[in-house]
mmCIF file of N, CA and C in Angstrom:
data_model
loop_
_atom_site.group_PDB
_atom_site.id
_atom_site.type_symbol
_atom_site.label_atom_id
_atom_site.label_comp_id
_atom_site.label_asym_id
_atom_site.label_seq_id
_atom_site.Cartn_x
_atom_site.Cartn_y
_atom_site.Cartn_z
ATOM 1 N N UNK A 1 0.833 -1.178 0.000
ATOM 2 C CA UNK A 1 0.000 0.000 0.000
ATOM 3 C C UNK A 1 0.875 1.236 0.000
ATOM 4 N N UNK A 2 0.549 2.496 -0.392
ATOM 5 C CA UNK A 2 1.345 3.153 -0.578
ATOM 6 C C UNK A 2 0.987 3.976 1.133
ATOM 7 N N UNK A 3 1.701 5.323 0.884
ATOM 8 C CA UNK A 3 1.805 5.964 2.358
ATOM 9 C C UNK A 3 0.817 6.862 2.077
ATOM 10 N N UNK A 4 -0.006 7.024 1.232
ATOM 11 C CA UNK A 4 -1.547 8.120 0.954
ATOM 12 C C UNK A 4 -2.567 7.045 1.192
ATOM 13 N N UNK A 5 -2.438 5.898 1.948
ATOM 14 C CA UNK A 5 -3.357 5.168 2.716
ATOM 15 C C UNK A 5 -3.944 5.529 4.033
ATOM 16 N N UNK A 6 -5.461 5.609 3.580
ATOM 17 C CA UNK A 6 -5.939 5.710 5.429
ATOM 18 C C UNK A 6 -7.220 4.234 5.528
ATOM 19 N N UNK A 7 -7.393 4.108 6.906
ATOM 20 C CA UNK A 7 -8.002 3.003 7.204
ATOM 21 C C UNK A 7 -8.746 3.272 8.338
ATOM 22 N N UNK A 8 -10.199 3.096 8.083
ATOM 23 C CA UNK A 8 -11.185 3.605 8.968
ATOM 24 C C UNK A 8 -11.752 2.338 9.353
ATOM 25 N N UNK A 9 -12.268 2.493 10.557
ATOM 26 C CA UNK A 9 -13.584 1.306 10.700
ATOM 27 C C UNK A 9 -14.341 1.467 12.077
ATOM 28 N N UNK A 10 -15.929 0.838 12.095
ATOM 29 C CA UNK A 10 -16.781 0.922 12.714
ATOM 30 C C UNK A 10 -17.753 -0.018 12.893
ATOM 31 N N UNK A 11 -17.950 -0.554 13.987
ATOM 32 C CA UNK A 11 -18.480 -1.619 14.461
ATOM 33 C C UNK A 11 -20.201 -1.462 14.112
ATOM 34 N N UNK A 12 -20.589 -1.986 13.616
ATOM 35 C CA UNK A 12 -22.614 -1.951 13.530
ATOM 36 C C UNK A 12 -23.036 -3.085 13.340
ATOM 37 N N UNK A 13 -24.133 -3.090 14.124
ATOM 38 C CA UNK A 13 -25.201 -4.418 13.563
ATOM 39 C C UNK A 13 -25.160 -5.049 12.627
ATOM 40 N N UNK A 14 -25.218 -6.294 12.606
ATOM 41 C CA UNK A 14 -24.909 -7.640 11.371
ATOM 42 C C UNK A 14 -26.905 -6.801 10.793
ATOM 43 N N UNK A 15 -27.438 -6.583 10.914
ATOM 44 C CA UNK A 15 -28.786 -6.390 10.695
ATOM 45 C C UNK A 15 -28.748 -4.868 9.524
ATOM 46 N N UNK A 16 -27.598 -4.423 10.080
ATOM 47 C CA UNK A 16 -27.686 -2.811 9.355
ATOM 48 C C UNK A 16 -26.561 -2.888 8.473
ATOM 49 N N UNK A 17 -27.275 -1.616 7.337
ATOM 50 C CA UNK A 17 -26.389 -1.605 5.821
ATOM 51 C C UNK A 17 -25.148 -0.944 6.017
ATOM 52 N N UNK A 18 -23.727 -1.161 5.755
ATOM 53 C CA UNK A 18 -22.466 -0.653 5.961
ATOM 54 C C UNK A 18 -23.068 0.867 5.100
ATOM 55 N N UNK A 19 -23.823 0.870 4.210
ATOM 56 C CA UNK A 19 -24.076 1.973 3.353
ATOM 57 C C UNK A 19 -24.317 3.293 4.347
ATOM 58 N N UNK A 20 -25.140 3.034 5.360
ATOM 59 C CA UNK A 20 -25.306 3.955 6.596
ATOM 60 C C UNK A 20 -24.649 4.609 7.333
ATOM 61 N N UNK A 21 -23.272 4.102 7.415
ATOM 62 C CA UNK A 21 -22.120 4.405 8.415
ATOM 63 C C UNK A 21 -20.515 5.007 7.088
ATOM 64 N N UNK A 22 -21.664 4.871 6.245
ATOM 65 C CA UNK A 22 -20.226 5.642 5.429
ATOM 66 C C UNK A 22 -19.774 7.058 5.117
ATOM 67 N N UNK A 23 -20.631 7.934 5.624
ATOM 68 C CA UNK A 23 -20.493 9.390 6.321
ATOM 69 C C UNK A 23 -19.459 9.261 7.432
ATOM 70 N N UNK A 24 -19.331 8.771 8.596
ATOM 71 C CA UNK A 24 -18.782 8.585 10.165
ATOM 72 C C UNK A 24 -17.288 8.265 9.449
ATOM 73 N N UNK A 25 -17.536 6.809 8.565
ATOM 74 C CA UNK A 25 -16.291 6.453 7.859
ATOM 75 C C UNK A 25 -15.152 7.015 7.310
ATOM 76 N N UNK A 26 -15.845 7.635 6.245
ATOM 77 C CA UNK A 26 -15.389 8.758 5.413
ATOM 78 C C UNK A 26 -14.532 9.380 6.210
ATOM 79 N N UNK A 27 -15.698 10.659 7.065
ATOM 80 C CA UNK A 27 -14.785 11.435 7.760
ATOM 81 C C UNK A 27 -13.655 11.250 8.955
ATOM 82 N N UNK A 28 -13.792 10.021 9.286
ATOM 83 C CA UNK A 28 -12.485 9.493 10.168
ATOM 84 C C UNK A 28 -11.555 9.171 9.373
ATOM 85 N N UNK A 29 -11.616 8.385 8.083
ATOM 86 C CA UNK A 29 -10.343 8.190 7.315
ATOM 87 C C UNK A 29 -9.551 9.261 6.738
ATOM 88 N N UNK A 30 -10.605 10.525 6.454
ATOM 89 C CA UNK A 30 -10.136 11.511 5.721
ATOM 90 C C UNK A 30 -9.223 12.474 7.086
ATOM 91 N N UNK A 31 -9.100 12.023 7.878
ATOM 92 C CA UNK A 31 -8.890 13.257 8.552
ATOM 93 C C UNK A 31 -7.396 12.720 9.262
ATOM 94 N N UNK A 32 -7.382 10.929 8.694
ATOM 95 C CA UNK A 32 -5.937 10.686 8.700
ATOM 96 C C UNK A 32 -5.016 10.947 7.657
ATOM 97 N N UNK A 33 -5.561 10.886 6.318
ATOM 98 C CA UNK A 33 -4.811 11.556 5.433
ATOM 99 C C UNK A 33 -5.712 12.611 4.285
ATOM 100 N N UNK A 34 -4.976 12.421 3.144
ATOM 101 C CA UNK A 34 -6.186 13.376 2.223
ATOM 102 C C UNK A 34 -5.793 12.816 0.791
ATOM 103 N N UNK A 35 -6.872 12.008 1.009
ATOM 104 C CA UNK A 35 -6.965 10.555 -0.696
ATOM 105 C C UNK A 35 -7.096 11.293 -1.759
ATOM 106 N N UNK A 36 -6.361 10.995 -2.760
ATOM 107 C CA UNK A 36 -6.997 11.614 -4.108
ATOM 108 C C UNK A 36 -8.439 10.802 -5.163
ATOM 109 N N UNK A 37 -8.143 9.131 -3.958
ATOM 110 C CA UNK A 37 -9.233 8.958 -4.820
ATOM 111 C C UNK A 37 -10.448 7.874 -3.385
ATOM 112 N N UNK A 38 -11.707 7.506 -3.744
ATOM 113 C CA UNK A 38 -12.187 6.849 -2.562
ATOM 114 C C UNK A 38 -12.523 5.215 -3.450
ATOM 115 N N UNK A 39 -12.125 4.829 -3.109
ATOM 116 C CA UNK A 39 -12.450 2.912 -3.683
ATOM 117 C C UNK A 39 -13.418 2.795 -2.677
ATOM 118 N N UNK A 40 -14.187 2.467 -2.751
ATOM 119 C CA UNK A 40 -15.564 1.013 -2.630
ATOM 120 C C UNK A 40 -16.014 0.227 -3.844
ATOM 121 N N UNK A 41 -17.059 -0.540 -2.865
ATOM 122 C CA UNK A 41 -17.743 -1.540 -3.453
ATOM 123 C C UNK A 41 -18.806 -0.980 -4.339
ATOM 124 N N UNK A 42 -19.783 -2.004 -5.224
ATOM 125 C CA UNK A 42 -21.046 -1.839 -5.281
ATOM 126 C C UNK A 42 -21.802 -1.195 -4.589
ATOM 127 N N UNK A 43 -22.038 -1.621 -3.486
ATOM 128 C CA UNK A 43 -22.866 -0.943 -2.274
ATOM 129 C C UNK A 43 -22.799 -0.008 -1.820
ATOM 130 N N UNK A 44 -21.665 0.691 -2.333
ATOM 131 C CA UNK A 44 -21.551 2.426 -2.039
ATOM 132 C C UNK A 44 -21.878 2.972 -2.923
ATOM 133 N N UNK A 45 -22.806 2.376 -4.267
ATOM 134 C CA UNK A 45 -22.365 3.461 -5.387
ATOM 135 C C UNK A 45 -24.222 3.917 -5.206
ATOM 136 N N UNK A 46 -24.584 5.130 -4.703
ATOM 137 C CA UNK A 46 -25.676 5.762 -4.894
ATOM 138 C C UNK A 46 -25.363 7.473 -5.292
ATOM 139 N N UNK A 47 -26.240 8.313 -5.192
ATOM 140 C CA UNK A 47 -25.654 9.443 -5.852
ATOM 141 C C UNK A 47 -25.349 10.742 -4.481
ATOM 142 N N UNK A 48 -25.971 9.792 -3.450
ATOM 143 C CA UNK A 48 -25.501 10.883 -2.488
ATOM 144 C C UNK A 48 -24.355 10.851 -1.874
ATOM 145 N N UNK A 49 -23.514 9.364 -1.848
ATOM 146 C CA UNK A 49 -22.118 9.004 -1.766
ATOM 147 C C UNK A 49 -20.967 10.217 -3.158
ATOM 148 N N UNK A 50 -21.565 9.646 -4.339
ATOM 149 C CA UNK A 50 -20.507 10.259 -5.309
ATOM 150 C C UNK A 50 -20.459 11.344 -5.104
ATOM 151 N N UNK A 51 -21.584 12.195 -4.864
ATOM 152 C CA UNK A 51 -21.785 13.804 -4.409
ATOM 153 C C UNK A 51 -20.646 14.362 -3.222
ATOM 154 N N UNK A 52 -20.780 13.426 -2.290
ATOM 155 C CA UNK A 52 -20.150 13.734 -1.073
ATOM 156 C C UNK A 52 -18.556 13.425 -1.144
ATOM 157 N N UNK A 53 -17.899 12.821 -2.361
ATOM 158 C CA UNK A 53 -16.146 12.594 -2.436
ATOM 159 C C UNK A 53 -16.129 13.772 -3.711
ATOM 160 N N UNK A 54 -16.774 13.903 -4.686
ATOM 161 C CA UNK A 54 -16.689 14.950 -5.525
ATOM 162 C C UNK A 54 -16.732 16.585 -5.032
ATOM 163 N N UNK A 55 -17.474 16.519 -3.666
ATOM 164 C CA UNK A 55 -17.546 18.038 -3.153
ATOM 165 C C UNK A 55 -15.980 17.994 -2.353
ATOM 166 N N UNK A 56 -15.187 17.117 -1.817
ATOM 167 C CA UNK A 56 -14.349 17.394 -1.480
ATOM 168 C C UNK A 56 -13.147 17.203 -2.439
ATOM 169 N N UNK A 57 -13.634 17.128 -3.930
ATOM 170 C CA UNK A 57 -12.504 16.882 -4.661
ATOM 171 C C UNK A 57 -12.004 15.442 -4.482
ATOM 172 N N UNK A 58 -12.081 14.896 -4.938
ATOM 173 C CA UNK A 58 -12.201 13.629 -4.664
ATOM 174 C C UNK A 58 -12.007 12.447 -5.772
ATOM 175 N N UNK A 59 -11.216 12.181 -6.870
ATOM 176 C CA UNK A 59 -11.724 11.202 -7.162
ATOM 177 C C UNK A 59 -12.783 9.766 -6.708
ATOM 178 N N UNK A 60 -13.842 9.281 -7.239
ATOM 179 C CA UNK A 60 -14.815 8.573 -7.362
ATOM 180 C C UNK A 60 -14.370 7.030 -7.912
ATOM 181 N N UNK A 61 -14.193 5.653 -7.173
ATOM 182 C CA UNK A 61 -14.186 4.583 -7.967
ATOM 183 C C UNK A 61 -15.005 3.851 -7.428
ATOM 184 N N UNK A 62 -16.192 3.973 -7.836
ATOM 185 C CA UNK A 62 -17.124 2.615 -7.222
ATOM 186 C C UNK A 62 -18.237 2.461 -8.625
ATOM 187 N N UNK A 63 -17.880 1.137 -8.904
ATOM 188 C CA UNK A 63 -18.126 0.465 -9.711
ATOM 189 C C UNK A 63 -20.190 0.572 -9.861
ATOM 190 N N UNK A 64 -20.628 1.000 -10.868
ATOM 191 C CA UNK A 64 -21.990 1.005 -10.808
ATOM 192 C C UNK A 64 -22.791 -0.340 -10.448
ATOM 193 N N UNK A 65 -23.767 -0.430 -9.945
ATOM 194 C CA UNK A 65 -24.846 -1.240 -9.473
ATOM 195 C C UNK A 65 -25.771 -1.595 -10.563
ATOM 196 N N UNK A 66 -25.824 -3.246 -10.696
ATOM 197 C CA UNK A 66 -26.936 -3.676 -12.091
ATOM 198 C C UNK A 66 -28.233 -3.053 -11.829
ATOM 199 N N UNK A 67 -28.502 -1.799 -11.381
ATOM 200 C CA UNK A 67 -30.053 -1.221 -11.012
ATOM 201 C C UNK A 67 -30.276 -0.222 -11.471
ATOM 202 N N UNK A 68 -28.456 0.499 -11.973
ATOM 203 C CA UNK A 68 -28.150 1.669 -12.819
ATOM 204 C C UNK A 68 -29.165 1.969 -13.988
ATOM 205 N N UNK A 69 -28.932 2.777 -14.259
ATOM 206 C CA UNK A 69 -29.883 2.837 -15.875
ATOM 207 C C UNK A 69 -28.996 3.012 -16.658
ATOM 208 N N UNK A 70 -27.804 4.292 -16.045
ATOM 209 C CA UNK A 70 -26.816 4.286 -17.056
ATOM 210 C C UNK A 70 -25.383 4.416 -15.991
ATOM 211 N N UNK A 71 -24.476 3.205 -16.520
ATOM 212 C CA UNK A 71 -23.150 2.464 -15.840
ATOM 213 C C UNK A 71 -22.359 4.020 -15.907
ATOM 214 N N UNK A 72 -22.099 4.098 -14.719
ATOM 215 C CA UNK A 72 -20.962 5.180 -14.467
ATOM 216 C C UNK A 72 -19.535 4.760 -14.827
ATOM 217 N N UNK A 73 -18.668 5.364 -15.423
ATOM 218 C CA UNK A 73 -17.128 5.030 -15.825
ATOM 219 C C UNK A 73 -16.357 4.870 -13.993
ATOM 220 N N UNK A 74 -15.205 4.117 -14.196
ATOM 221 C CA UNK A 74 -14.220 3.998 -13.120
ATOM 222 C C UNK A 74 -13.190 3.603 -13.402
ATOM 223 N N UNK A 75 -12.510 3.914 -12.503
ATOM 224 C CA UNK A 75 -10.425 3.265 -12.727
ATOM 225 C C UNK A 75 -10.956 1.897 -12.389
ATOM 226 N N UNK A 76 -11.096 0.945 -13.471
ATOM 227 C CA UNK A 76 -10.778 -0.523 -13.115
ATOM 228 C C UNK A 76 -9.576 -0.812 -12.436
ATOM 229 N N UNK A 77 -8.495 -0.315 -13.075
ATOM 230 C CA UNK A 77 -6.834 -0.857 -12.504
ATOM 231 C C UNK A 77 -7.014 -0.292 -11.083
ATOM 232 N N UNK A 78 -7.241 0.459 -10.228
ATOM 233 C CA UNK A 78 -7.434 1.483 -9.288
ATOM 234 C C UNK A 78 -8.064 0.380 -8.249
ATOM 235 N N UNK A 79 -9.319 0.017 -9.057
ATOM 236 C CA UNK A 79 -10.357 -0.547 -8.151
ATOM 237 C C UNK A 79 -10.218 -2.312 -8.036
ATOM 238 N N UNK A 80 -9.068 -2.981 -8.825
ATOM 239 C CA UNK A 80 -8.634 -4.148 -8.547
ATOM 240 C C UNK A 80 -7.468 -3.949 -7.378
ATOM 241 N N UNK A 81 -7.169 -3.325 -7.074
ATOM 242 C CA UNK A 81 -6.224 -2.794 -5.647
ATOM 243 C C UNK A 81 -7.325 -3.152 -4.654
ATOM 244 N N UNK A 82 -8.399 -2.944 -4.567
ATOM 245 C CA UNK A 82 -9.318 -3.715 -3.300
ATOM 246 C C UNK A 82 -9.222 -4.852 -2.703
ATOM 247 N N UNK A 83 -9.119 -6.003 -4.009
ATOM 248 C CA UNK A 83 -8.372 -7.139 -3.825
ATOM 249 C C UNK A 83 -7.776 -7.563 -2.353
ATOM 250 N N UNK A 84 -6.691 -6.373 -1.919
ATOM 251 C CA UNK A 84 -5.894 -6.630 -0.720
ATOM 252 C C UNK A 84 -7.114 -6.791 0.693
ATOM 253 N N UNK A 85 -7.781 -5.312 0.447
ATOM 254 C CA UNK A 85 -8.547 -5.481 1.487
ATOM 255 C C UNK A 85 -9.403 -6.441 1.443
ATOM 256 N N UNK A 86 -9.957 -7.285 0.665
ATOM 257 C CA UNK A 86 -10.706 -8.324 0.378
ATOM 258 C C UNK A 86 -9.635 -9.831 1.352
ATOM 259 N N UNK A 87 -8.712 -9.839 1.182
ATOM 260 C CA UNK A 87 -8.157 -10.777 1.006
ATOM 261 C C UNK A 87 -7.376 -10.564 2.717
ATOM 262 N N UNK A 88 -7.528 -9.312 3.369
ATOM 263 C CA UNK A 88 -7.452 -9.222 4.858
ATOM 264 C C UNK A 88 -8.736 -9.535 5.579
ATOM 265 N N UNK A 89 -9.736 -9.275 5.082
ATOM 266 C CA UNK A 89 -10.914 -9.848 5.578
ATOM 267 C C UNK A 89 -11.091 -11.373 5.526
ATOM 268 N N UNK A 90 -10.691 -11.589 4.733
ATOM 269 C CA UNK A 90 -10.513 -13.445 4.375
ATOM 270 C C UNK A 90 -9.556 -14.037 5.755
ATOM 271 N N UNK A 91 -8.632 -13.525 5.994
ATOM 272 C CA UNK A 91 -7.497 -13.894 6.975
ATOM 273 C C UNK A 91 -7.908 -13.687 8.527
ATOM 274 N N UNK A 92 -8.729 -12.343 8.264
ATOM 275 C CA UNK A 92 -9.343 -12.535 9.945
ATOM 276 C C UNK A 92 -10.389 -13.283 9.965
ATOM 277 N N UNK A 93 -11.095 -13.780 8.878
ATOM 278 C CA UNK A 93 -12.246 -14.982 9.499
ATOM 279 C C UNK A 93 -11.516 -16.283 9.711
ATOM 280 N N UNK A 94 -10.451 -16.533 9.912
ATOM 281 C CA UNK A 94 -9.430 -17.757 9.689
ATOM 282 C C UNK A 94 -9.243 -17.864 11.473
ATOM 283 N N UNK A 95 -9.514 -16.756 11.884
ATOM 284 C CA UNK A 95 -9.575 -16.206 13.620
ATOM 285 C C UNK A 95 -10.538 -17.075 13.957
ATOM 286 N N UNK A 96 -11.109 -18.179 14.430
ATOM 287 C CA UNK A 96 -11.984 -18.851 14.801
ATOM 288 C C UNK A 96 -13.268 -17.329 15.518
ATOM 289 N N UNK A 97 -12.977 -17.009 16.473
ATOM 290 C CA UNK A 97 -12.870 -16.080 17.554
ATOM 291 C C UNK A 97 -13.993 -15.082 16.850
ATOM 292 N N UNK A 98 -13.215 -14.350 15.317
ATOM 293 C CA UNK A 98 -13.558 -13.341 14.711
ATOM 294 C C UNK A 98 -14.695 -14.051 13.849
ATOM 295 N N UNK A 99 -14.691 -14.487 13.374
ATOM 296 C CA UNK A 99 -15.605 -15.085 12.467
ATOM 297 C C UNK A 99 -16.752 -16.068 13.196
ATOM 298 N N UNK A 100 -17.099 -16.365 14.273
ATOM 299 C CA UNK A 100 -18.155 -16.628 14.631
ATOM 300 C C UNK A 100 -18.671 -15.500 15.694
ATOM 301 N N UNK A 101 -17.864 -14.373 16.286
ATOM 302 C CA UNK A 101 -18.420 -13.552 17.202
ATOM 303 C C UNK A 101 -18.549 -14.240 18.654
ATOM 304 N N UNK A 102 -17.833 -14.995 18.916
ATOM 305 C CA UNK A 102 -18.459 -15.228 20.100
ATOM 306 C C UNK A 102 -18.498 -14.225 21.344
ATOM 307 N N UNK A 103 -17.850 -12.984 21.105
ATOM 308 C CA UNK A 103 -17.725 -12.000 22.149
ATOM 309 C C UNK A 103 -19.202 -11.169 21.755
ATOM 310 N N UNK A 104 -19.614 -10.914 23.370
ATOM 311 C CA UNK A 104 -21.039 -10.007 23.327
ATOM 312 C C UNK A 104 -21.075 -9.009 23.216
ATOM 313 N N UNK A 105 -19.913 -7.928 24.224
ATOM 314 C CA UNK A 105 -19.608 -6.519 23.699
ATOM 315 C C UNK A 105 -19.186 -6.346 22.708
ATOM 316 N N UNK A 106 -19.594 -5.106 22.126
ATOM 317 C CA UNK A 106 -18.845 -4.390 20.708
ATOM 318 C C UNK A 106 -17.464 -4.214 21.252
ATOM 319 N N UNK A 107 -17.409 -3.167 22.088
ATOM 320 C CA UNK A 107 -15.420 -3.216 22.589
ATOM 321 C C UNK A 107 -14.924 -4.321 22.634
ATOM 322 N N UNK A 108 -15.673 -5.696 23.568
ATOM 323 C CA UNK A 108 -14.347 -7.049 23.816
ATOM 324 C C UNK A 108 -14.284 -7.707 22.018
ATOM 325 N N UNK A 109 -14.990 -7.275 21.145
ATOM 326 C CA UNK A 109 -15.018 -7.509 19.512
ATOM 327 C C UNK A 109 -14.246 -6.793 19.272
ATOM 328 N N UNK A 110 -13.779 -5.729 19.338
ATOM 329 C CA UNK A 110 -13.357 -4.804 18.126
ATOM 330 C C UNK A 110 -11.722 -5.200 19.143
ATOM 331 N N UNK A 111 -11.790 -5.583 20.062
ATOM 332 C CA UNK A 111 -10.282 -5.582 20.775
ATOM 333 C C UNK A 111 -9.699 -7.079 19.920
ATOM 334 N N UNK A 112 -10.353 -7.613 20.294
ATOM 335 C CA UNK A 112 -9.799 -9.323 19.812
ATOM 336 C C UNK A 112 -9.742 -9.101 18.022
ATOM 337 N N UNK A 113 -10.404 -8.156 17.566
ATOM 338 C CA UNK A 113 -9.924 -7.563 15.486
ATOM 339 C C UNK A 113 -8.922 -6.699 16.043
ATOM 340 N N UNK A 114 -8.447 -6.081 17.019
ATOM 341 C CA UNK A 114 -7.220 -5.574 16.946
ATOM 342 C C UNK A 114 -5.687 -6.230 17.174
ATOM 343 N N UNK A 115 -6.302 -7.421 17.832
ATOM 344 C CA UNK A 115 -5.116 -8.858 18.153
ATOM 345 C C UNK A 115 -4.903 -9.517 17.119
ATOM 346 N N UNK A 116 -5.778 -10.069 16.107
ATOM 347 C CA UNK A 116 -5.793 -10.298 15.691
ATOM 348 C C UNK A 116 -5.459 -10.181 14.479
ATOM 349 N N UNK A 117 -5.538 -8.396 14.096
ATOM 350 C CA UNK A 117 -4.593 -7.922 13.090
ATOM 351 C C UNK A 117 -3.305 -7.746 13.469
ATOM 352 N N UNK A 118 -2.928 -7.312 14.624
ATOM 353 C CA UNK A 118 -1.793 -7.001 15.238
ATOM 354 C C UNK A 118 -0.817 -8.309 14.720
ATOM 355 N N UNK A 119 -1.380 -9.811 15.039
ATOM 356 C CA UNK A 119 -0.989 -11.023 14.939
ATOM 357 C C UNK A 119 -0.531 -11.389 13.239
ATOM 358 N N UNK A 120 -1.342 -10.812 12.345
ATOM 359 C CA UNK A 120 -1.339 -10.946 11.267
ATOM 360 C C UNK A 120 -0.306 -9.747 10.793
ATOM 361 N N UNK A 121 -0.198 -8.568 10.896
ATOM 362 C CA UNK A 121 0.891 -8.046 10.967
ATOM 363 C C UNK A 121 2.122 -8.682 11.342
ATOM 364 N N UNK A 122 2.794 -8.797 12.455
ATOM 365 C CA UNK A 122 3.515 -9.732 12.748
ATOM 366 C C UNK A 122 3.610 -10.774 11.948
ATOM 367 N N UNK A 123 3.337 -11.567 11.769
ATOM 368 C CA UNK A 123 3.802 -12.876 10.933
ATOM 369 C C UNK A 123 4.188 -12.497 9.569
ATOM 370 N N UNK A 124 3.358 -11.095 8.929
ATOM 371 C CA UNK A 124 4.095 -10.250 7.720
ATOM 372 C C UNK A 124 5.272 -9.791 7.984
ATOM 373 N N UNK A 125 5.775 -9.120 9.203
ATOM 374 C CA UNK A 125 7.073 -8.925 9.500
ATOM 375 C C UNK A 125 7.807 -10.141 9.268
ATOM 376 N N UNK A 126 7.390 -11.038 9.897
ATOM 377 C CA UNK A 126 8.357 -12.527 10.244
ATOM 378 C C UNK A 126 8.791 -12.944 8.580
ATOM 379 N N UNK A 127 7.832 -13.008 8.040
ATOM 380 C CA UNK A 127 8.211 -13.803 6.360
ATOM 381 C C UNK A 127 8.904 -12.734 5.374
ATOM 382 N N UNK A 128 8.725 -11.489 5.967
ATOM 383 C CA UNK A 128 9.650 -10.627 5.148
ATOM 384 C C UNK A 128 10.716 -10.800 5.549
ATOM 385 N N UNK A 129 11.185 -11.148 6.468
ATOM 386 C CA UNK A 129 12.675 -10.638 6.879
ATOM 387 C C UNK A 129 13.658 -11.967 6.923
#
């Protein structure tokens, strides 16, 4: 990843749409650095999202939704870089722990995804060196 990387996150209901919490998101990641462009998914692409990275200048890559009428353009090459984060989410469900939830608080959850990356970090140190 390069060093114009920021990384936000926020704990919500398995019941509620990540689409909801991507205002809170946004502005916590942005305020660790200042992206030239915002990657998401499908599920971010509505018009009050694109509105809201374009008013801050912003490049836009989120791939249009089959509900479109008419397919919005995007950096494909840009938006296959997700990949990674795809493929860290894959590694923490490998967490027994993380991937079934067995913790009841949101904090004793979001602590054991911080061990757990911490852990996975580490072992990236270990095989690099």
């Amino acid at each position: 990843m390069s060093e114009n990387t920021a990384s936000a996150a926020q704990l919500s209901p398995g019941c509620e749409s990540d689409f909801e919490h991507f205002p809170a998101v946004y502005e916590q990641a942005c305020q660790q650095v200042d992206p030239k462009a915002i990657v998401t998914d499908k599920g971010f692409d509505s018009n009050a999202i694109r509105n809201q990275i374009r008013r801050d200048h912003r490049r836009v890559v989120i791939p249009s939704r089959s509900c479109r009428k008419v397919n919005l353009r995007y950096d494909k090459k840009l938006y296959r870089e997700r990949n990674r984060i795809e493929r860290l989410f894959n590694k923490l469900k490998h967490f027994r722990r993380i991937a079934t939830r067995y913790e009841k608080l949101a904090k004793t959850f979001l602590a054991c995804v911080h061990l757990a990356l911490s852990f996975l970090c580490l072992r990236l140190i270990a095989n690099t060196t």
